[in-house]
Amino acid sequence: MPHDHHDHDHLSPSGHPYRQDNDEPLTYWQLMEISVRELMIEKGKFSAPEINQQIDLMDSRSPADGATVVARAWMDPDFKKRLLENGASAAEELDFEIGPMHLVVVENTPKIHNLIVCTLCSCYPRNLLGLPPDWYKTKEYRSRAVKEPRTVLTEFGVSLPESTVVRVHDSTADMRYLVLPLRPESTAEMSEVELRKLVSRDSMIGTGVIQEI
Amino acid sequence: MEKIKNPEQRWHDMGGFPAGQIDKAQHDFAIWEKRVDALLSLSTKKKLFTVDGLRRALEDMGADAFEKMTYYERWIAAINQNLIESGIYSIEELGNKMAEVKKRGETYGAAQEGKS
Amino acid sequence: MMISDGTVIKIKDTSPPGHIRTPKYIRGKIGVVERCVGVFENPEQLAYALNANSYSLYRVRFKMTDLWSDYLKDSDDTLDAEVFEHWIEEI
């Protein structure tokens, strides 16, 4: 349903108001955004409702989506098997649209820890996690995650024993990656809905782990 | 003049570059940034250009743009580059449109009013 | 050319200018094909709005100690990257 309430009282997915950009002096690049958008509408390439729908779609995506996939994989061994074999089609079973990008799900085990990065730009599993955090797009993360992943993990508060193998995945082409984090042993009695709440964004990028409760 | 350190490894090809501590500060996206994001998604969905075209334009903008422009400032510049190259609108049309929009007001809110 | 999983390969060591999705830090390095993930259009052509060839795309696994001379000694840590077939040399 089309609507156009994208003004400054609209709340972001994190529940905060959008930055108050509407009242600040117009920048050159904002001027360009308005102009390009209006030209595209005038040329009949996009419609205004279509642009708003696209924003709503992106806003509707958040790490809760990834967490739903992870919790199902923890509860259902057959689903987990399908997820590791073909991430996109398994996620689509839960009604998550992965689109043209393919999804590779990599599993953390007591002996293996996976970490996701895109050194060339900022490829990220947007369809399951929403827009990437700012740090994911920084020079510092992109440069260092592939060369000194253990030091990077320490900066994120994750300390691994030397015996744990670190596998870094650089999203260089058409694949997108999601980490299937290790399920804490103390959660054995928890329901799927309860488990979803434990799964953090960072645990699905690999810069976090899920602590025992 | 500062020389390019190693032309075989372009500025955006960052794996292994020396770099400092990761800043974990986070900002919520402004509505104009979300619109830029939507323009890219719709452009690629409708096959007006490819995400590789976006990346190529971003890479060609150079390291200076990476340091001095924000993420979505670079994106709108790169989206425009691709749309100009595709012939959907001309530089002249864009210039006229930018002049028209600028006259509407001095803030983003005022300038985008009445159209979207 | 179809390279089977587990094959030891080498990434081409060349650095032409332009839009390339093979990062510099793996060029010239030895790795193992982890799996073929399908056939995709060549980004080196897509980037310039050209008709693109379709190439097989492989996930290639490298030992960190093969990529970085100063990496933790004897570590089993690995790096996986996606590499198009035209960047791969069989050895």
Short mmCIF file of C-alpha atoms in Angstrom, two decimals:
data_model
loop_
_atom_site.label_atom_id
_atom_site.label_comp_id
_atom_site.label_asym_id
_atom_site.label_seq_id
_atom_site.Cartn_x
_atom_site.Cartn_y
_atom_site.Cartn_z
CA MET A 1 0.00 0.00 0.00
CA PRO A 2 1.59 3.26 -1.05
CA HIS A 3 2.07 5.98 1.48
CA ASP A 4 4.36 8.95 1.79
CA HIS A 5 4.92 9.51 5.48
CA HIS A 6 8.70 9.53 5.21
CA ASP A 7 9.08 12.76 7.09
CA HIS A 8 11.10 13.60 10.16
CA ASP A 9 8.67 12.12 12.68
CA HIS A 10 9.06 8.67 11.14
CA LEU A 11 10.94 6.25 13.39
CA SER A 12 13.93 4.22 12.26
CA PRO A 13 14.06 0.43 12.81
CA SER A 14 16.08 1.06 15.98
CA GLY A 15 13.15 3.09 17.33
CA HIS A 16 14.96 6.40 17.11
CA PRO A 17 13.76 9.36 15.08
CA TYR A 18 15.65 9.90 11.86
CA ARG A 19 18.41 12.47 12.05
CA GLN A 20 16.85 15.90 11.75
CA ASP A 21 18.16 16.49 8.28
CA ASN A 22 15.07 18.17 6.91
CA ASP A 23 15.75 21.47 8.65
CA GLU A 24 19.47 21.75 7.95
CA PRO A 25 20.95 23.66 5.00
CA LEU A 26 20.57 21.72 1.75
CA THR A 27 23.85 20.10 0.69
CA TYR A 28 25.01 19.65 -2.91
CA TRP A 29 24.54 15.87 -2.67
CA GLN A 30 21.05 16.15 -1.19
CA LEU A 31 20.18 18.52 -4.03
CA MET A 32 21.42 15.85 -6.41
CA GLU A 33 19.35 13.13 -4.72
CA ILE A 34 16.14 15.16 -5.04
CA SER A 35 16.96 16.05 -8.65
CA VAL A 36 17.88 12.52 -9.75
CA ARG A 37 14.77 11.12 -8.03
CA GLU A 38 12.46 13.64 -9.68
CA LEU A 39 14.05 13.14 -13.11
CA MET A 40 13.60 9.37 -12.81
CA ILE A 41 9.94 9.85 -11.88
CA GLU A 42 9.41 12.31 -14.76
CA LYS A 43 11.05 9.89 -17.19
CA GLY A 44 8.67 7.17 -16.01
CA LYS A 45 11.46 4.92 -14.76
CA PHE A 46 10.26 4.90 -11.13
CA SER A 47 7.11 6.09 -9.39
CA ALA A 48 7.09 7.95 -6.09
CA PRO A 49 5.13 5.18 -4.29
CA GLU A 50 7.59 2.63 -5.63
CA ILE A 51 10.47 4.52 -4.02
CA ASN A 52 8.61 4.70 -0.70
CA GLN A 53 7.78 1.00 -0.90
CA GLN A 54 11.45 0.21 -1.48
CA ILE A 55 12.37 2.23 1.63
CA ASP A 56 9.68 0.43 3.65
CA LEU A 57 10.99 -2.91 2.44
CA MET A 58 14.54 -2.08 3.55
CA ASP A 59 13.24 -0.70 6.87
CA SER A 60 11.34 -3.93 7.46
CA ARG A 61 14.56 -5.96 7.34
CA SER A 62 16.56 -6.32 10.52
CA PRO A 63 18.79 -8.81 12.36
CA ALA A 64 15.57 -10.29 13.79
CA ASP A 65 15.11 -11.92 10.36
CA GLY A 66 18.52 -13.57 10.49
CA ALA A 67 17.81 -14.61 14.09
CA THR A 68 14.62 -16.37 12.96
CA VAL A 69 16.64 -18.40 10.46
CA VAL A 70 19.31 -19.23 13.06
CA ALA A 71 16.81 -20.29 15.72
CA ARG A 72 15.06 -22.58 13.25
CA ALA A 73 18.38 -24.15 12.28
CA TRP A 74 19.16 -24.80 15.96
CA MET A 75 15.78 -26.47 16.50
CA ASP A 76 15.46 -28.42 13.26
CA PRO A 77 18.47 -30.48 12.10
CA ASP A 78 16.93 -31.13 8.66
CA PHE A 79 16.40 -27.41 8.11
CA LYS A 80 19.97 -26.75 9.22
CA LYS A 81 21.25 -29.26 6.69
CA ARG A 82 19.30 -27.56 3.90
CA LEU A 83 20.44 -24.13 5.10
CA LEU A 84 24.11 -25.11 4.94
CA GLU A 85 23.63 -26.67 1.51
CA ASN A 86 21.66 -23.80 -0.04
CA GLY A 87 21.16 -20.77 2.18
CA ALA A 88 18.86 -18.88 -0.18
CA SER A 89 16.29 -21.63 -0.77
CA ALA A 90 16.22 -22.57 2.93
CA ALA A 91 15.67 -18.94 3.96
CA GLU A 92 12.88 -18.74 1.41
CA GLU A 93 11.12 -21.61 3.20
CA LEU A 94 10.68 -19.10 6.04
CA ASP A 95 9.43 -16.46 3.57
CA PHE A 96 12.64 -14.45 3.47
CA GLU A 97 13.35 -13.25 -0.05
CA ILE A 98 17.06 -13.49 -0.81
CA GLY A 99 16.77 -12.13 -4.33
CA PRO A 100 19.42 -12.52 -7.00
CA MET A 101 22.24 -12.82 -4.48
CA HIS A 102 23.11 -16.26 -3.23
CA LEU A 103 23.50 -17.01 0.42
CA VAL A 104 26.24 -19.11 1.93
CA VAL A 105 25.66 -19.98 5.58
CA VAL A 106 28.81 -20.96 7.49
CA GLU A 107 28.54 -22.83 10.75
CA ASN A 108 30.45 -22.06 13.92
CA THR A 109 31.44 -25.13 15.93
CA PRO A 110 33.44 -25.53 19.15
CA LYS A 111 36.52 -25.79 16.90
CA ILE A 112 35.72 -23.29 14.09
CA HIS A 113 34.85 -19.59 14.20
CA ASN A 114 33.72 -17.81 11.02
CA LEU A 115 34.03 -14.08 10.28
CA ILE A 116 32.47 -12.15 7.38
CA VAL A 117 33.98 -9.12 5.62
CA CYS A 118 33.93 -7.41 2.24
CA THR A 119 37.38 -5.95 1.57
CA LEU A 120 36.49 -4.47 -1.84
CA CYS A 121 33.28 -2.61 -0.93
CA SER A 122 30.54 -3.34 1.61
CA CYS A 123 28.67 -6.49 0.51
CA TYR A 124 26.45 -7.62 3.35
CA PRO A 125 23.50 -10.04 3.78
CA ARG A 126 21.03 -7.11 3.72
CA ASN A 127 18.03 -9.30 3.00
CA LEU A 128 18.47 -11.07 6.34
CA LEU A 129 20.18 -8.44 8.50
CA GLY A 130 19.08 -5.06 7.09
CA LEU A 131 21.62 -2.35 6.30
CA PRO A 132 25.18 -2.93 7.50
CA PRO A 133 26.50 -1.20 10.62
CA ASP A 134 28.83 1.74 9.94
CA TRP A 135 31.92 -0.09 11.22
CA TYR A 136 31.44 -2.85 8.65
CA LYS A 137 32.08 -0.28 5.90
CA THR A 138 35.16 1.31 7.46
CA LYS A 139 38.68 1.08 6.08
CA GLU A 140 39.78 -0.26 9.46
CA TYR A 141 37.47 -3.30 9.44
CA ARG A 142 37.89 -4.03 5.73
CA SER A 143 41.70 -3.82 5.89
CA ARG A 144 42.30 -5.75 9.08
CA ALA A 145 39.65 -8.50 9.19
CA VAL A 146 41.49 -10.54 6.54
CA LYS A 147 45.00 -10.02 7.94
CA GLU A 148 44.63 -9.98 11.71
CA PRO A 149 41.17 -11.42 12.41
CA ARG A 150 42.05 -12.51 15.94
CA THR A 151 43.07 -8.98 16.94
CA VAL A 152 39.91 -7.60 15.33
CA LEU A 153 37.82 -10.16 17.23
CA THR A 154 39.49 -9.12 20.48
CA GLU A 155 38.47 -5.52 19.77
CA PHE A 156 34.89 -6.78 19.53
CA GLY A 157 35.28 -8.58 22.85
CA VAL A 158 35.59 -12.06 21.36
CA SER A 159 38.60 -14.01 22.64
CA LEU A 160 39.14 -17.41 21.10
CA PRO A 161 41.51 -20.13 22.23
CA GLU A 162 44.47 -20.59 19.85
CA SER A 163 43.13 -24.07 19.08
CA THR A 164 39.96 -22.62 17.50
CA VAL A 165 40.40 -22.27 13.74
CA VAL A 166 39.36 -18.87 12.37
CA ARG A 167 37.81 -18.89 8.91
CA VAL A 168 37.45 -15.47 7.33
CA HIS A 169 35.11 -15.09 4.33
CA ASP A 170 35.74 -12.19 1.95
CA SER A 171 32.51 -11.45 -0.02
CA THR A 172 34.31 -10.72 -3.29
CA ALA A 173 31.57 -11.60 -5.80
CA ASP A 174 27.97 -12.85 -5.93
CA MET A 175 27.72 -14.70 -2.61
CA ARG A 176 26.49 -13.18 0.61
CA TYR A 177 27.40 -14.78 3.93
CA LEU A 178 25.69 -15.44 7.22
CA VAL A 179 27.31 -17.07 10.23
CA LEU A 180 25.30 -19.75 12.01
CA PRO A 181 26.49 -19.07 15.56
CA LEU A 182 27.17 -21.75 18.14
CA ARG A 183 24.14 -22.45 20.29
CA PRO A 184 24.97 -22.04 23.99
CA GLU A 185 24.65 -25.38 25.84
CA SER A 186 22.61 -23.69 28.58
CA THR A 187 19.76 -22.99 26.15
CA ALA A 188 18.73 -26.63 25.70
CA GLU A 189 15.31 -26.07 27.28
CA MET A 190 14.49 -22.85 25.43
CA SER A 191 11.77 -22.51 22.79
CA GLU A 192 12.45 -21.33 19.24
CA VAL A 193 10.86 -17.95 20.01
CA GLU A 194 13.05 -17.51 23.09
CA LEU A 195 16.15 -18.52 21.14
CA ARG A 196 15.53 -15.85 18.49
CA LYS A 197 15.98 -13.14 21.09
CA LEU A 198 19.46 -14.38 21.96
CA VAL A 199 20.84 -14.15 18.44
CA SER A 200 22.65 -10.83 18.00
CA ARG A 201 23.53 -9.15 14.72
CA ASP A 202 27.25 -9.42 15.45
CA SER A 203 26.97 -13.16 16.14
CA MET A 204 25.72 -13.58 12.55
CA ILE A 205 28.63 -11.53 11.13
CA GLY A 206 31.11 -13.35 13.35
CA THR A 207 32.23 -10.32 15.35
CA GLY A 208 30.21 -11.63 18.28
CA VAL A 209 29.42 -14.90 20.02
CA ILE A 210 26.38 -15.81 22.05
CA GLN A 211 27.24 -16.12 25.72
CA GLU A 212 25.99 -18.90 27.94
CA ILE A 213 23.03 -17.71 29.98
CA MET B 1 52.93 15.64 -5.41
CA GLU B 2 52.15 12.51 -3.44
CA LYS B 3 52.90 9.39 -5.47
CA ILE B 4 50.52 6.42 -5.63
CA LYS B 5 52.19 3.86 -3.39
CA ASN B 6 51.37 0.74 -5.37
CA PRO B 7 49.30 1.06 -8.54
CA GLU B 8 48.72 -2.73 -8.53
CA GLN B 9 46.58 -2.41 -5.39
CA ARG B 10 43.95 0.24 -5.91
CA TRP B 11 42.75 2.33 -2.97
CA HIS B 12 39.45 0.45 -2.52
CA ASP B 13 41.15 -2.96 -2.53
CA MET B 14 41.83 -2.61 1.19
CA GLY B 15 42.59 -6.15 2.39
CA GLY B 16 45.82 -6.01 4.39
CA PHE B 17 46.30 -2.24 4.36
CA PRO B 18 47.70 -0.94 7.65
CA ALA B 19 44.82 0.60 9.60
CA GLY B 20 43.98 1.57 13.16
CA GLN B 21 41.30 0.69 15.66
CA ILE B 22 37.74 0.14 14.43
CA ASP B 23 35.30 2.92 15.36
CA LYS B 24 32.02 1.27 16.38
CA ALA B 25 29.90 4.43 16.54
CA GLN B 26 26.62 4.01 14.71
CA HIS B 27 24.24 6.55 13.15
CA ASP B 28 20.65 6.13 12.09
CA PHE B 29 20.15 6.71 8.40
CA ALA B 30 18.60 10.00 7.33
CA ILE B 31 15.61 9.87 5.01
CA TRP B 32 17.64 11.28 2.10
CA GLU B 33 20.18 8.47 2.60
CA LYS B 34 17.41 5.89 2.51
CA ARG B 35 16.15 7.43 -0.71
CA VAL B 36 19.61 7.07 -2.24
CA ASP B 37 19.63 3.43 -1.17
CA ALA B 38 16.20 2.94 -2.75
CA LEU B 39 17.33 4.60 -6.01
CA LEU B 40 20.13 2.05 -6.29
CA SER B 41 17.90 -0.94 -5.47
CA LEU B 42 15.29 0.12 -8.02
CA SER B 43 17.91 0.90 -10.70
CA THR B 44 19.46 -2.54 -10.44
CA LYS B 45 16.09 -4.29 -10.12
CA LYS B 46 15.00 -2.62 -13.37
CA LYS B 47 18.38 -3.36 -14.95
CA LEU B 48 19.15 0.30 -15.69
CA PHE B 49 22.70 -0.46 -14.59
CA THR B 50 24.46 -3.05 -12.46
CA VAL B 51 25.86 -2.98 -8.96
CA ASP B 52 29.24 -3.48 -10.64
CA GLY B 53 28.62 -0.23 -12.50
CA LEU B 54 28.01 1.47 -9.16
CA ARG B 55 31.21 0.01 -7.71
CA ARG B 56 33.24 0.97 -10.76
CA ALA B 57 32.09 4.59 -10.45
CA LEU B 58 32.82 4.59 -6.71
CA GLU B 59 36.28 3.17 -7.28
CA ASP B 60 37.03 5.73 -9.99
CA MET B 61 36.07 8.57 -7.62
CA GLY B 62 39.24 7.74 -5.71
CA ALA B 63 40.50 7.56 -2.16
CA ASP B 64 39.98 11.27 -1.63
CA ALA B 65 36.22 10.89 -2.08
CA PHE B 66 36.23 7.95 0.36
CA GLU B 67 37.84 10.15 3.01
CA LYS B 68 35.91 13.36 2.35
CA MET B 69 32.38 12.32 1.36
CA THR B 70 29.90 10.27 3.35
CA TYR B 71 28.81 6.81 2.21
CA TYR B 72 25.54 7.90 0.60
CA GLU B 73 27.08 11.08 -0.86
CA ARG B 74 29.42 8.80 -2.79
CA TRP B 75 26.50 6.57 -3.74
CA ILE B 76 24.34 9.32 -5.22
CA ALA B 77 27.35 10.58 -7.19
CA ALA B 78 27.98 7.06 -8.53
CA ILE B 79 24.29 6.41 -9.27
CA ASN B 80 24.14 9.65 -11.23
CA GLN B 81 27.32 8.75 -13.14
CA ASN B 82 25.72 5.47 -14.25
CA LEU B 83 22.38 7.05 -15.15
CA ILE B 84 24.11 9.73 -17.24
CA GLU B 85 26.11 7.01 -19.02
CA SER B 86 22.93 5.03 -19.67
CA GLY B 87 21.42 8.04 -21.43
CA ILE B 88 18.26 8.16 -19.30
CA TYR B 89 18.80 11.88 -18.74
CA SER B 90 21.46 14.32 -19.84
CA ILE B 91 23.83 16.51 -17.83
CA GLU B 92 21.88 19.48 -19.21
CA GLU B 93 18.58 18.11 -17.88
CA LEU B 94 20.16 17.39 -14.51
CA GLY B 95 21.63 20.90 -14.33
CA ASN B 96 18.26 22.48 -15.08
CA LYS B 97 16.56 20.28 -12.52
CA MET B 98 19.14 21.09 -9.84
CA ALA B 99 18.64 24.82 -10.46
CA GLU B 100 14.86 24.41 -10.21
CA VAL B 101 15.05 22.39 -6.97
CA LYS B 102 17.54 24.79 -5.40
CA LYS B 103 15.13 27.69 -5.86
CA ARG B 104 12.48 25.99 -3.73
CA GLY B 105 14.25 26.57 -0.42
CA GLU B 106 17.40 26.45 1.63
CA THR B 107 16.76 23.22 3.55
CA TYR B 108 16.33 19.63 2.40
CA GLY B 109 12.76 19.70 3.69
CA ALA B 110 11.87 22.84 1.72
CA ALA B 111 13.67 21.78 -1.47
CA GLN B 112 12.06 18.35 -1.74
CA GLU B 113 8.57 19.55 -0.94
CA GLY B 114 5.66 19.01 -3.27
CA LYS B 115 7.31 16.43 -5.47
CA SER B 116 7.85 13.19 -3.62
CA MET C 1 36.74 -25.83 -17.64
CA MET C 2 35.25 -27.33 -14.49
CA ILE C 3 37.54 -27.53 -11.48
CA SER C 4 36.56 -30.10 -8.88
CA ASP C 5 36.41 -29.45 -5.16
CA GLY C 6 39.72 -29.92 -3.40
CA THR C 7 41.87 -29.02 -6.42
CA VAL C 8 44.98 -27.01 -5.59
CA ILE C 9 45.10 -23.93 -7.81
CA LYS C 10 46.92 -20.64 -8.17
CA ILE C 11 45.40 -17.20 -8.58
CA LYS C 12 46.77 -15.26 -11.54
CA ASP C 13 49.34 -12.68 -10.58
CA THR C 14 48.36 -9.79 -12.77
CA SER C 15 47.01 -6.34 -12.04
CA PRO C 16 45.36 -4.72 -15.05
CA PRO C 17 43.59 -1.43 -14.30
CA GLY C 18 39.80 -1.24 -14.01
CA HIS C 19 37.03 -2.89 -12.02
CA ILE C 20 38.35 -6.20 -10.68
CA ARG C 21 36.80 -8.42 -8.01
CA THR C 22 39.94 -10.44 -7.28
CA PRO C 23 41.62 -8.66 -4.39
CA LYS C 24 45.34 -7.97 -4.65
CA TYR C 25 46.20 -9.88 -1.51
CA ILE C 26 45.25 -13.25 -3.07
CA ARG C 27 46.82 -12.69 -6.50
CA GLY C 28 49.69 -15.08 -7.15
CA LYS C 29 48.72 -17.17 -4.11
CA ILE C 30 48.06 -20.91 -3.88
CA GLY C 31 44.67 -22.06 -2.63
CA VAL C 32 42.24 -24.98 -2.69
CA VAL C 33 38.87 -24.97 -4.43
CA GLU C 34 36.28 -25.30 -1.69
CA ARG C 35 33.30 -25.48 -4.07
CA CYS C 36 31.91 -24.11 -7.30
CA VAL C 37 28.99 -21.80 -6.49
CA GLY C 38 27.59 -21.48 -10.00
CA VAL C 39 27.94 -19.48 -13.18
CA PHE C 40 27.77 -15.70 -13.08
CA GLU C 41 28.29 -12.81 -15.46
CA ASN C 42 31.76 -11.32 -15.48
CA PRO C 43 31.75 -8.16 -13.32
CA GLU C 44 34.71 -6.80 -15.29
CA GLN C 45 32.32 -6.36 -18.23
CA LEU C 46 29.11 -5.61 -16.30
CA ALA C 47 30.85 -2.66 -14.64
CA TYR C 48 31.13 -0.93 -18.03
CA ALA C 49 27.59 -1.84 -19.20
CA LEU C 50 29.03 -4.33 -21.71
CA ASN C 51 27.56 -7.67 -22.70
CA ALA C 52 29.18 -10.00 -20.22
CA ASN C 53 30.57 -13.50 -20.54
CA SER C 54 29.36 -16.07 -18.05
CA TYR C 55 32.05 -17.72 -15.98
CA SER C 56 32.14 -20.29 -13.23
CA LEU C 57 32.65 -18.81 -9.78
CA TYR C 58 34.61 -20.72 -7.15
CA ARG C 59 35.07 -20.32 -3.46
CA VAL C 60 38.80 -20.73 -2.93
CA ARG C 61 40.31 -21.37 0.49
CA PHE C 62 43.74 -20.03 1.39
CA LYS C 63 45.88 -20.66 4.44
CA MET C 64 46.42 -17.37 6.26
CA THR C 65 50.10 -18.26 6.61
CA ASP C 66 50.32 -18.45 2.79
CA LEU C 67 48.79 -14.98 2.43
CA TRP C 68 50.62 -13.12 5.19
CA SER C 69 54.26 -13.83 6.07
CA ASP C 70 53.81 -12.38 9.56
CA TYR C 71 50.70 -14.41 10.46
CA LEU C 72 50.62 -16.49 13.66
CA LYS C 73 53.14 -19.30 13.02
CA ASP C 74 51.73 -22.76 12.17
CA SER C 75 48.16 -21.45 12.36
CA ASP C 76 45.39 -23.39 10.61
CA ASP C 77 43.32 -20.21 10.11
CA THR C 78 41.94 -19.75 6.60
CA LEU C 79 40.58 -17.13 4.23
CA ASP C 80 37.87 -17.93 1.68
CA ALA C 81 37.20 -15.69 -1.30
CA GLU C 82 35.10 -16.02 -4.45
CA VAL C 83 37.21 -16.12 -7.60
CA PHE C 84 36.05 -16.30 -11.22
CA GLU C 85 37.50 -19.05 -13.42
CA HIS C 86 39.47 -16.64 -15.62
CA TRP C 87 41.56 -15.68 -12.59
CA ILE C 88 42.43 -19.31 -11.77
CA GLU C 89 45.45 -21.24 -13.00
CA GLU C 90 45.60 -24.97 -12.59
CA ILE C 91 48.95 -26.19 -11.30
#
